[in-house]
Each structure stands twice: as structure tokens, then as C-alpha cells.
Short mmCIF file of C-alpha atoms and ligand atoms in Angstrom, two decimals:
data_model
loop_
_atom_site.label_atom_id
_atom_site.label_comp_id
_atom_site.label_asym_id
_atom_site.label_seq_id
_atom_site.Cartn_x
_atom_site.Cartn_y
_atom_site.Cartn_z
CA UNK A 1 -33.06 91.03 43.10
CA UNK A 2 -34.33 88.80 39.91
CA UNK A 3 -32.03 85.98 39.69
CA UNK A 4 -31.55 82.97 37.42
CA UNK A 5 -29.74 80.07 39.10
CA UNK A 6 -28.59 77.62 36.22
CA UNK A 7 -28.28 73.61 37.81
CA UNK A 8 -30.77 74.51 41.22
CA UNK A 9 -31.34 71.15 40.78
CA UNK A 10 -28.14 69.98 41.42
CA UNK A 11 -25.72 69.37 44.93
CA UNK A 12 -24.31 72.72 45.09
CA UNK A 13 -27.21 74.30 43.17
CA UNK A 14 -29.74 73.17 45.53
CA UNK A 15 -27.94 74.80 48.81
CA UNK A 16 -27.35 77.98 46.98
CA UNK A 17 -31.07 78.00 45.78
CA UNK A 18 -31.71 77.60 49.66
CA UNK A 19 -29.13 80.38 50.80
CA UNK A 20 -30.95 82.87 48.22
CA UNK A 21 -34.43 82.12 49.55
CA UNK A 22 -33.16 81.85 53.22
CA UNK A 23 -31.82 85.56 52.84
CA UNK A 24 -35.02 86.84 51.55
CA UNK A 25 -35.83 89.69 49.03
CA UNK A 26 -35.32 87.47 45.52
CA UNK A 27 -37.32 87.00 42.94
CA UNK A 28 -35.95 83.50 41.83
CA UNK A 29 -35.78 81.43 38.37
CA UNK A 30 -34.51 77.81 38.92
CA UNK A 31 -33.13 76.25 35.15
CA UNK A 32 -32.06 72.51 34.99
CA UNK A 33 -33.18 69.72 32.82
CA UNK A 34 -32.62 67.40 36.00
CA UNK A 35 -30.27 65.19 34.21
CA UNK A 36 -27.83 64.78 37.13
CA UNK A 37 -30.17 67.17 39.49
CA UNK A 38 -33.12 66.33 41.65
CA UNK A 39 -36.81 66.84 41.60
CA UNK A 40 -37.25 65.46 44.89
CA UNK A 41 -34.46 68.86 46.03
CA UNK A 42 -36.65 71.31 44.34
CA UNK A 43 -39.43 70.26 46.19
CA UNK A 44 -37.98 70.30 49.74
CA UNK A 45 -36.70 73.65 48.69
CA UNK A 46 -40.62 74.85 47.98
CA UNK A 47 -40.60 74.83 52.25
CA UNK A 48 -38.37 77.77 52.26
CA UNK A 49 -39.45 80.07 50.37
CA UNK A 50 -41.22 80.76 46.53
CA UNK A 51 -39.04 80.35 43.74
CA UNK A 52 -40.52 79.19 39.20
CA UNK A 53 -38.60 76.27 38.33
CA UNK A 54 -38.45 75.28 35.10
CA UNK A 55 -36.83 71.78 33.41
CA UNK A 56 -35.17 73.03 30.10
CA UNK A 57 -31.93 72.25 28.33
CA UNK A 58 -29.27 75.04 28.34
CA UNK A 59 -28.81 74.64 25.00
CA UNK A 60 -32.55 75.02 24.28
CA UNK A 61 -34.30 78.68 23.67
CA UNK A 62 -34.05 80.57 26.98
CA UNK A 63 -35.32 83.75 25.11
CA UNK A 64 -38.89 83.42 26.97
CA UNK A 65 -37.18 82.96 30.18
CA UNK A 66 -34.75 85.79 30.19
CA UNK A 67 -37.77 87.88 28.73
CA UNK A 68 -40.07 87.21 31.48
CA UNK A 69 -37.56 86.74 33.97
CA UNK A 70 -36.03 90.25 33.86
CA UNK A 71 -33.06 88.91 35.61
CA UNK A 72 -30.57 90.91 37.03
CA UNK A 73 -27.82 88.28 38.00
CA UNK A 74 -27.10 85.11 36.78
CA UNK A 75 -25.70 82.42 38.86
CA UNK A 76 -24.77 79.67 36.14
CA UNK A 77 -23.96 76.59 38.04
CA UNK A 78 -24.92 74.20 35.54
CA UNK A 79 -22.09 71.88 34.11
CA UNK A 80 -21.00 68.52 34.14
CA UNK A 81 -18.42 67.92 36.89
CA UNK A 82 -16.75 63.86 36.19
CA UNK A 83 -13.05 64.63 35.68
CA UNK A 84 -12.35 60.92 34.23
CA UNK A 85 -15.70 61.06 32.46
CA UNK A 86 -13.90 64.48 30.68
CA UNK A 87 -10.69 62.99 29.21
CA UNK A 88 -12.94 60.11 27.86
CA UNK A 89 -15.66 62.67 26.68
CA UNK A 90 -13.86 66.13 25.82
CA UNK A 91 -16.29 67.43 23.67
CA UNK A 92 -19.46 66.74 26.06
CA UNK A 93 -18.14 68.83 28.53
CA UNK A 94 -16.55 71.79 26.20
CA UNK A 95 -20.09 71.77 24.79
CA UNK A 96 -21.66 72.03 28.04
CA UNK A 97 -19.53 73.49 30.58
CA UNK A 98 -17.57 76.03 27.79
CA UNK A 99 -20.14 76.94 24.71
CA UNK A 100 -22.56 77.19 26.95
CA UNK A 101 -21.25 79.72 29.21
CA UNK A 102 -21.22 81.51 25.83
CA UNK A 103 -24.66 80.98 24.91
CA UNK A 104 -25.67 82.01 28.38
CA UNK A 105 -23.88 85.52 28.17
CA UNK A 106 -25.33 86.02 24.74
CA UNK A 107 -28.41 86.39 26.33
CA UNK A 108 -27.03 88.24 28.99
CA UNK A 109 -25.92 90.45 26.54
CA UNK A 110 -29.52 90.29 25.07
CA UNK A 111 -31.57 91.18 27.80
CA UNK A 112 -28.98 93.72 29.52
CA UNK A 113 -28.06 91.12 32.62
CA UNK A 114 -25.15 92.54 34.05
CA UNK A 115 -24.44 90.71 37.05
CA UNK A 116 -23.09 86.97 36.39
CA UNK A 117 -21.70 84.41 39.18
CA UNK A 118 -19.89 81.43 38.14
CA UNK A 119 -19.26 77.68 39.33
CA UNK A 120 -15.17 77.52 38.30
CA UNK A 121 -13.11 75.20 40.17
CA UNK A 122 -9.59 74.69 41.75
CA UNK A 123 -8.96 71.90 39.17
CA UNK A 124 -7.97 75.19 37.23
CA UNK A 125 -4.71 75.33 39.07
CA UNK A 126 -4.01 71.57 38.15
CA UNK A 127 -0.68 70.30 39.90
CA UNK A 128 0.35 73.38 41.30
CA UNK A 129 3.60 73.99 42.34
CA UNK A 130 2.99 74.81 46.04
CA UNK A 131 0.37 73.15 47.98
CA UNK A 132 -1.73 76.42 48.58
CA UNK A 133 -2.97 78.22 46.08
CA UNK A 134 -4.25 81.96 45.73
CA UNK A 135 -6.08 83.54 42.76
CA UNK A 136 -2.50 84.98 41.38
CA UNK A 137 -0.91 81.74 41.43
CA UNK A 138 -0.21 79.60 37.51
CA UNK A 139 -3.36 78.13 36.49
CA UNK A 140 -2.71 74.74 34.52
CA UNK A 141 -5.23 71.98 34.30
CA UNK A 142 -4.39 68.90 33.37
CA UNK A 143 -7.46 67.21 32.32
CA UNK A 144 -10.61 68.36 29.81
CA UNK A 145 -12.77 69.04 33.23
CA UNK A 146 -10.05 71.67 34.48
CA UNK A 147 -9.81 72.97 31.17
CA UNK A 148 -13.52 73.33 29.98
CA UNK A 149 -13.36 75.72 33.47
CA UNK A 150 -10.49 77.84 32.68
CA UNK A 151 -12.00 78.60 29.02
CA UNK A 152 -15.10 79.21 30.20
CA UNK A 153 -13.48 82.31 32.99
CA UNK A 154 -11.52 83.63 30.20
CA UNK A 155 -14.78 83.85 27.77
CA UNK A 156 -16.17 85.55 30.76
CA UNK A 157 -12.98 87.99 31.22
CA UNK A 158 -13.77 88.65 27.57
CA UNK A 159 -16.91 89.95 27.66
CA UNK A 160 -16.19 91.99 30.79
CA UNK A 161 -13.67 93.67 29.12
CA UNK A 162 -16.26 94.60 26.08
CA UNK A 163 -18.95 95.62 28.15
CA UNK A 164 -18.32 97.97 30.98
CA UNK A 165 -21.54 97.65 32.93
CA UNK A 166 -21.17 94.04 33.30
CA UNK A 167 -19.53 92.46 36.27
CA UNK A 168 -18.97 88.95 37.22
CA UNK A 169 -17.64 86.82 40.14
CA UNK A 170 -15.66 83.76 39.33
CA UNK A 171 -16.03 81.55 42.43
CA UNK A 172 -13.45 78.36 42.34
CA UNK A 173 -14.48 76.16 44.44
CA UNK A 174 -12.57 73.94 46.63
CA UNK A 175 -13.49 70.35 48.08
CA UNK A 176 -17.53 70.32 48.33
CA UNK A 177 -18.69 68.20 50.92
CA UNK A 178 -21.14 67.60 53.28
CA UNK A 179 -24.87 68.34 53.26
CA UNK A 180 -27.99 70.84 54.26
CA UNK A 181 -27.23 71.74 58.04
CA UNK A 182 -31.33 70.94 58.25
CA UNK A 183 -31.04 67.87 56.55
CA UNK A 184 -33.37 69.22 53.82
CA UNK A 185 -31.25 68.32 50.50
CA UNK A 186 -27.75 66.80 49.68
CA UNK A 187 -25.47 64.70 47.41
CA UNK A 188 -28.22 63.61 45.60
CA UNK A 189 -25.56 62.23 42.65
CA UNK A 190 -25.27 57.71 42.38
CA UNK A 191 -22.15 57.02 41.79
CA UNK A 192 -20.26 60.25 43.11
CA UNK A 193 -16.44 59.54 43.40
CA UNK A 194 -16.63 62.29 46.42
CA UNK A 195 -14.47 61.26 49.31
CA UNK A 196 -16.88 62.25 52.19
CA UNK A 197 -19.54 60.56 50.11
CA UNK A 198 -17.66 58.31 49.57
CA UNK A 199 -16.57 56.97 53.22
CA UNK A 200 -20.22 58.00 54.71
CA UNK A 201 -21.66 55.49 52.39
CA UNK A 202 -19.10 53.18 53.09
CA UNK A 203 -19.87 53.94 56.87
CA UNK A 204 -23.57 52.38 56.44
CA UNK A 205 -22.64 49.60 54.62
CA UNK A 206 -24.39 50.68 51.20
CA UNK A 207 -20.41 50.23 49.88
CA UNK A 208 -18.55 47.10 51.36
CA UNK A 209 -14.89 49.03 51.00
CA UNK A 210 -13.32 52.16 49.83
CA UNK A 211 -10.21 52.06 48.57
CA UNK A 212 -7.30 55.24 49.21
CA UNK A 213 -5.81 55.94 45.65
CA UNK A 214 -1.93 56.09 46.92
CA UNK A 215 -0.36 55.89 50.46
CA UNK A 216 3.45 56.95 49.48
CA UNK A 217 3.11 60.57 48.56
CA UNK A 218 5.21 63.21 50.52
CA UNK A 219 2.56 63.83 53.43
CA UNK A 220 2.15 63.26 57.55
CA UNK A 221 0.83 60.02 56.38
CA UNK A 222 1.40 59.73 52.86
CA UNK A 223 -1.68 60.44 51.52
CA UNK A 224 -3.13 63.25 49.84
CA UNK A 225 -4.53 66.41 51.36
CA UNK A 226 -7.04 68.85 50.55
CA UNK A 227 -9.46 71.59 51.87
CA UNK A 228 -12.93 70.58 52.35
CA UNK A 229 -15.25 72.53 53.09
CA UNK A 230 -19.39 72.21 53.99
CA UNK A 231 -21.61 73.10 51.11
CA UNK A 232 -23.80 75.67 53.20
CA UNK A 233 -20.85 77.68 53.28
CA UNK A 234 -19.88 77.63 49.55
CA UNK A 235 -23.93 78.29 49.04
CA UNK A 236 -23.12 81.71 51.19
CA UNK A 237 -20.45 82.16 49.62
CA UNK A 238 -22.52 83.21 46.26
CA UNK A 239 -24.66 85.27 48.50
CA UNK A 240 -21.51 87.14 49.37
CA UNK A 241 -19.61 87.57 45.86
CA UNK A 242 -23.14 89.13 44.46
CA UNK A 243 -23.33 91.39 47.23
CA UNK A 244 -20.05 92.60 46.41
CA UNK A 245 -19.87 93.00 42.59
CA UNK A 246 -23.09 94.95 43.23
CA UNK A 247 -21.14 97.92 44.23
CA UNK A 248 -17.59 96.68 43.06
CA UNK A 249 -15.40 95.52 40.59
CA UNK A 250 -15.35 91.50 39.26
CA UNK A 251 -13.11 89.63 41.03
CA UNK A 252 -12.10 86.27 40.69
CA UNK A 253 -11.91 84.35 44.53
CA UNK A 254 -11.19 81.05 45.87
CA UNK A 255 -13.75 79.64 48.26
CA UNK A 256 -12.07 77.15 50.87
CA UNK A 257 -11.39 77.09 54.36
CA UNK A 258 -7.61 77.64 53.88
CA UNK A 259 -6.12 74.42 55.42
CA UNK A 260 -6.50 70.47 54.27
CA UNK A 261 -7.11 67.52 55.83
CA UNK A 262 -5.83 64.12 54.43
CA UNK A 263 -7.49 61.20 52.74
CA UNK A 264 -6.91 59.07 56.52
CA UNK A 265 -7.60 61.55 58.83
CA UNK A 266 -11.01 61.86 56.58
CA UNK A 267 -11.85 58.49 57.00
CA UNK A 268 -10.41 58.14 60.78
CA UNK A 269 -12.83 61.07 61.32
CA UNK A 270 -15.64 59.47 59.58
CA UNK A 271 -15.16 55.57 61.55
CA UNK A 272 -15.43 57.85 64.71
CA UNK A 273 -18.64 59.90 63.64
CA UNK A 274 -20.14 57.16 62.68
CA UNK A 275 -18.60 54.65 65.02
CA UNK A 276 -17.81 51.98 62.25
CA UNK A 277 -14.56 50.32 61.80
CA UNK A 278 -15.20 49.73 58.12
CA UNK A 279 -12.85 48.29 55.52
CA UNK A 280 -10.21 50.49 53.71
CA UNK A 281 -7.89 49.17 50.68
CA UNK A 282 -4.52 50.80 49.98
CA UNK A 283 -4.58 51.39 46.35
CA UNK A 284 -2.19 52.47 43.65
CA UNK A 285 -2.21 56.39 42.82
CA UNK A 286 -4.59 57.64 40.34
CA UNK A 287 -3.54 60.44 37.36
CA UNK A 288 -3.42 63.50 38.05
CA UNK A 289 -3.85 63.83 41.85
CA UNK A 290 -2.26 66.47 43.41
CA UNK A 291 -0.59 65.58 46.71
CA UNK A 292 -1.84 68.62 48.19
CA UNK A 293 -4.09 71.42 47.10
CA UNK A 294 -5.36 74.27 50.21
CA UNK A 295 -6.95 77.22 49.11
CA UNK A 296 -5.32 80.81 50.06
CA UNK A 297 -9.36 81.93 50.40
CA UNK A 298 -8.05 85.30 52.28
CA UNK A 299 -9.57 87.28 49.49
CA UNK A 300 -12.83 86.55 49.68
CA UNK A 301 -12.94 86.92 53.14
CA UNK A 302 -10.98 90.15 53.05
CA UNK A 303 -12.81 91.70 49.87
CA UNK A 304 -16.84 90.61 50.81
CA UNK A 305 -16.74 89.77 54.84
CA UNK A 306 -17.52 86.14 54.11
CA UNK A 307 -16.95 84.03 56.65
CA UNK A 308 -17.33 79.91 57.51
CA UNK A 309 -19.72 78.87 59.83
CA UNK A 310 -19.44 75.01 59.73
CA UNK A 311 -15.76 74.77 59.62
CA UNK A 312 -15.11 71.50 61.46
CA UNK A 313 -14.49 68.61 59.54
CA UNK A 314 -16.60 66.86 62.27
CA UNK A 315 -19.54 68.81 61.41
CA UNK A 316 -19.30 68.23 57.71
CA UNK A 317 -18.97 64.23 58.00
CA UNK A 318 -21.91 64.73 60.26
CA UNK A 319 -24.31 66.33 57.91
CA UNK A 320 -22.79 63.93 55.17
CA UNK A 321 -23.90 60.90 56.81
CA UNK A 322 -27.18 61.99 58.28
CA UNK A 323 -28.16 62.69 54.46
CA UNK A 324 -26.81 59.51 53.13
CA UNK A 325 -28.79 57.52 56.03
CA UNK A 326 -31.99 58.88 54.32
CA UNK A 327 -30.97 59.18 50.71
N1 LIG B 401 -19.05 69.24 43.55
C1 LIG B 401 -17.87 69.78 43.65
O1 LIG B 401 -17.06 69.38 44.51
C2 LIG B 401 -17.47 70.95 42.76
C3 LIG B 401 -16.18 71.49 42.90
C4 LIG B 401 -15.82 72.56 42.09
C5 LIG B 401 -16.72 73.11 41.18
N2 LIG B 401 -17.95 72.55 41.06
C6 LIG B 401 -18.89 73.16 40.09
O2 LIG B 401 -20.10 73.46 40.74
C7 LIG B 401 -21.20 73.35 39.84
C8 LIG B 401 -22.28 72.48 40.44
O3 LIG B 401 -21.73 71.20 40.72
P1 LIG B 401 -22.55 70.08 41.52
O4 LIG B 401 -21.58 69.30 42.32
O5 LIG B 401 -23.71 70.69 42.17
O6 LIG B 401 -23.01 69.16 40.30
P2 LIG B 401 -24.46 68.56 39.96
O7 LIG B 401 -24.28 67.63 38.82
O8 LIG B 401 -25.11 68.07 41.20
O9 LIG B 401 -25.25 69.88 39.47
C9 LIG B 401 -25.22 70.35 38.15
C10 LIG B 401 -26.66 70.57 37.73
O10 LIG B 401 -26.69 71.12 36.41
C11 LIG B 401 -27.69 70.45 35.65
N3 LIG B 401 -27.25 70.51 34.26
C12 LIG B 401 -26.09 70.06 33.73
N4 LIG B 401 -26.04 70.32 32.41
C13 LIG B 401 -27.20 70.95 32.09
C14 LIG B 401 -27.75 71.47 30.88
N5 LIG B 401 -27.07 71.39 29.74
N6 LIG B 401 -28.97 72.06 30.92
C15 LIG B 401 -29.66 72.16 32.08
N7 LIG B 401 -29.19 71.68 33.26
C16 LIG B 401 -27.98 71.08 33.26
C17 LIG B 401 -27.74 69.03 36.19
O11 LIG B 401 -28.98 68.39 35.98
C18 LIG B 401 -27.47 69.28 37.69
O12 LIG B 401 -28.67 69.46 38.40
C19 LIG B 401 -20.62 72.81 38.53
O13 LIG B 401 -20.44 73.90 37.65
C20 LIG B 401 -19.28 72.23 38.95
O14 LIG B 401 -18.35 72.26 37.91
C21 LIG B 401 -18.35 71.49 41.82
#
């Protein structure tokens, strides 16, 4: 198939890019303008498999591109993904992650792409009421981030519902975490506020603490809990849900594992991965934090026969830190 992956350049982007080529049988268009992606990920990517990358704004004039791309999917990863960064900066990330989801269908539209997979997220479902959530349940986001996501679905909904041969998969992600299972890319991103990241860099001393936002919430051990899940699986994932609206209807699907770990038993698991008793500060609870959010993820797995490979929490702390050692 022709595809156009928007943000290749990114963390997630970057292990679908590698799924696509892995499976073989694409014709592949990488867009990013590498401001939060890497260069360095596109070309450790080039060792898998042939794929045009080109740097360019998603606001610039993609007309060329879809012209002499003659996509048939899009998989439009591209945003900007800082929740605090989005209640200080609402309009950056409505004009990235919401009119531009617009401006990308218009050419869609344009050029008679009819296949589109999207990068939403479970910040859609905000502080949900029970702590797992399946696509039917309220979606309410409580912060610009969240809400930037939600828009963008329903402008995709929209013009679904105008255009009959068009058919989408909204993919809301979980908990990303971990890195390439061949150590070929990661978490490329400096100052990610990621947990795993987070504790792995922690781990090898590149942070001298990490600090756990809130130790009193209504848990096993009073922190908060939610379902990670390794980033080569979310990358198949996208190999799955455009397999599927190829010969069925859009559907909107949760990608997680379906159970949570919490903030602790994270960083108890990553001391004993990496065998370092490093130092942890009990802090006061941030805005906004869920105490628990799991993904019901049965539909996906019912609907497209996707299913995890690297479901140990282990395994993704492993991957984690062997990146972080080299990044
Ligand atoms: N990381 C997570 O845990 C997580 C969770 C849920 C959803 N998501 C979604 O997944 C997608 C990818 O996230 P990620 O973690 O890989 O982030 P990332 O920042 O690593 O990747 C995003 C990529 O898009 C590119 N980009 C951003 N704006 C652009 C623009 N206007 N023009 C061209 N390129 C642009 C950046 O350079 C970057 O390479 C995002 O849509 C994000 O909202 C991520």
C-alpha cells in the first residue's frame, strides 16, 4: 500500500515507521519537520527497509507530496503531546494537533485518500468515573491536550459521515513506554515527563531523583495506576487497525494491555532491572491525575486479531533502559 506516516520522526512514529517496513509490501512517505523528532531515528530506520522522507511543516503545502505520493492511507501521528505545556499554550496545540487534522483531510479529500489512522489518546476520557475504560465509556478531558484530541476524532467522524468511501481508525493510546525490541530507535524526546523514562534515567544516574506526584490516593499503595504498554506493540497495533478498515467499517479502539501497574511497583521494577537503589521523593499530587486509568482494549483484539507480544512490564523497563544507556 502507499502510505504517508505524519511525525516518523518522532517516539511512536519511528516504531510504527519500523512495523510498516518490517511487514513488507509499502510504498512509504515519512513527513516531519523534526522539531521534537529525530534524524538520527530516520536513519537507523534506512536498515530496514526503503522508505522518502521528507522535513516539511504540516502546515506548509503538501500538494506535491500527496500528488506524487498517491497515498492510499494516512497515518497522521504528528502532534504535540506536553499536557502542562497545553493549558499554558492552548492555541499551539489546537493549531497543531486540531486544524491540522483538518488541513490534512482536506487533502485527503483532494487526492481521494480514503484510508486515515489516527494518534488519539486516553487523556480523552479525562477523570473517568471507573478506573477502566472502553470506547463507549464518557469522554471528558480536562486539559487543552485531551481536548485538542477529542476535536480532532470528531472532525474526523465528520468527514466520515460526508464521504462514504472514506474510513478511518481512531487509535487511543494508552501509557507508551519502552523502546525498539532491537535497540534500533527510542524516546528520543529531552525532557520527557514519561514515567519509565523517567525512572530508567534516574536508574543511570543522568537524573539524581525522581519524585512520585502523590502517595495518598485510594490504591494497594496509594499511588496511581495505569496501563503501560511497549511501543512495538502500539506500532503493530496501526498495522492491525489498517488491515481492518481495509475491508471494514471505522472503528474507534483503545490500544492497552488491559490491566495497570502503579507508580511504585514501576519504579520497584525498574531498581531491580537495573539493580540500583536510587533516590525517590514523595511529592504532593499534581492536577488532573487520575488515580487509575486501564484500558478495556478487548475490541481491538476482538475486531482485528491484534495481540501483545511484549507484555511484561519487565520487558518494557528493559528495552527502556538499554536505549537510555546509549541515548
Ligand atoms: N507518547 C505517548 O505516551 C502518547 C500517548 C497517547 C497518544 N500519543 C500520540 O501519539 C503521537 C506521537 O507521539 P510521540 O510520543 O511519538 O511524540 P513525538 O513528539 O516523539 O512525535 C511527534 C512527531 O511529530 C512531529 N511534528 C509535530 N508537529 C509537527 C508539524 N506541525 N509538522 C511536522 N511535524 C510535526 C515532531 O517533530 C515529532 O517527530 C501524537 O499524536 C501523540 O499525541 C502519544
Amino acid at each position: 500500500m502507499n502510505i504517508l506516516i505524519t511525525g516518523g520522526a518522532g517516539y511512536i512514529g519511528s516504531h510504527v515507521l519500523k512495523s510498516f517496513l518490517k511487514e513488507g509490501g509499502h510504498k512509504i512517505t515519512v513527513i516531519d519537520n523534526l522539531s521534537k523528532g529525530s534524524i538520527a531515528a530516520i536513519h537507523a530506520i534506512k536498515s530496514i527497509g526503503e522508505f522518502e522522507f521528507i522535513n516539511i511543516n504540516l502546515e506548509d503545502d503538501l500538494t506535491k507530496i500527496f500528488y506524487n505520493g498517491k497515498f492510499e492511507a494516512v497515518i497522521h501521528l504528528a502532534a504535540f503531546i506536553e499536557v502542562l505545556e497545553s493549558t499554558r499554550e492552548p492555541l499551539k496545540y489546537y493549531l497543531n494537533n486540531t486544524a491540522n487534522v483538518a488541513r490534512i483531510l482536506t487533502y485527503c479529500k483532494k487526492f481521494g485518500v480514503n484510508k486515515f489512522i489516527f494518534s488519539s489518546t486516553a487523556a480523552v476520557y479525562g477523570e473517568a468515573d471507573t478506573p477502566e475504560v472502553s470506547e463507549l465509556s464518557p469522554t471528558n478531558p480536562i486539559n487543552p491536550y485531551g481536548h485538542s484530541k477529542l476535536m480532532s476524532e470528531q472532525i474526523i467522524k465528520d468527514y466520515a459521515s460526508s464521504n462514504s468511501s472514506f474510513k478511518f481508525a481512531i487509535l487511543r493510546y494508552f501509557n507508551v513506554a519502552g523502546a525498539d525490541e532491537e535497540g534500533l530507535i527510542g524516546q528520543n524526546y529531552p525532557n520527557a515527563t514519561h514515567l519509565i523514562k523517567v525512572a530508567t534515567q534516574t536508574a543511570l544516574g543522568k537524573l539524581e531523583n525522581m519524585k512520585i506526584f502523590g502517595n495518598d490516593y485510594a490504591t494497594k499503595d496509594g499511588t496511581c495506576v495505569r496501563d503501560y504498554m511497549h511501543v512495538n506493540d502500539l506500532a503493530d497495533a496501526h498495522l492491525a487497525a489498517l488491515k481492518y478498515i481495509d475491508s471494514n467499517s471505522s472503528e474507534i479502539f483503545n490500544v492497552g494491555y488491559g490491566y495497570g501497574f502503579s507508580v511504585k511497583s514501576v519504579i520497584e521494577a525498574t531498581k531491580r532491572v537495573s539493580g540500583v537503589d536510587f533516590k525517590v521523593i514523595n511529592s504532593s499530587r499534581r492536577d488532573g491525575d487520575p488515580v487509575a486509568l486501564i484500558s478495556n482494549a478487548n475490541k481491538l483484539r476482538k475486531l482485528t486479531g491484534w495481540t501483545p507480544k511484549r507484555d511484561s512490564l519487565e520487558f518494557i523497563i528493559k528495552t527502556a533502559l538499554e536505549w537510555e544507556k546509549r541515548a
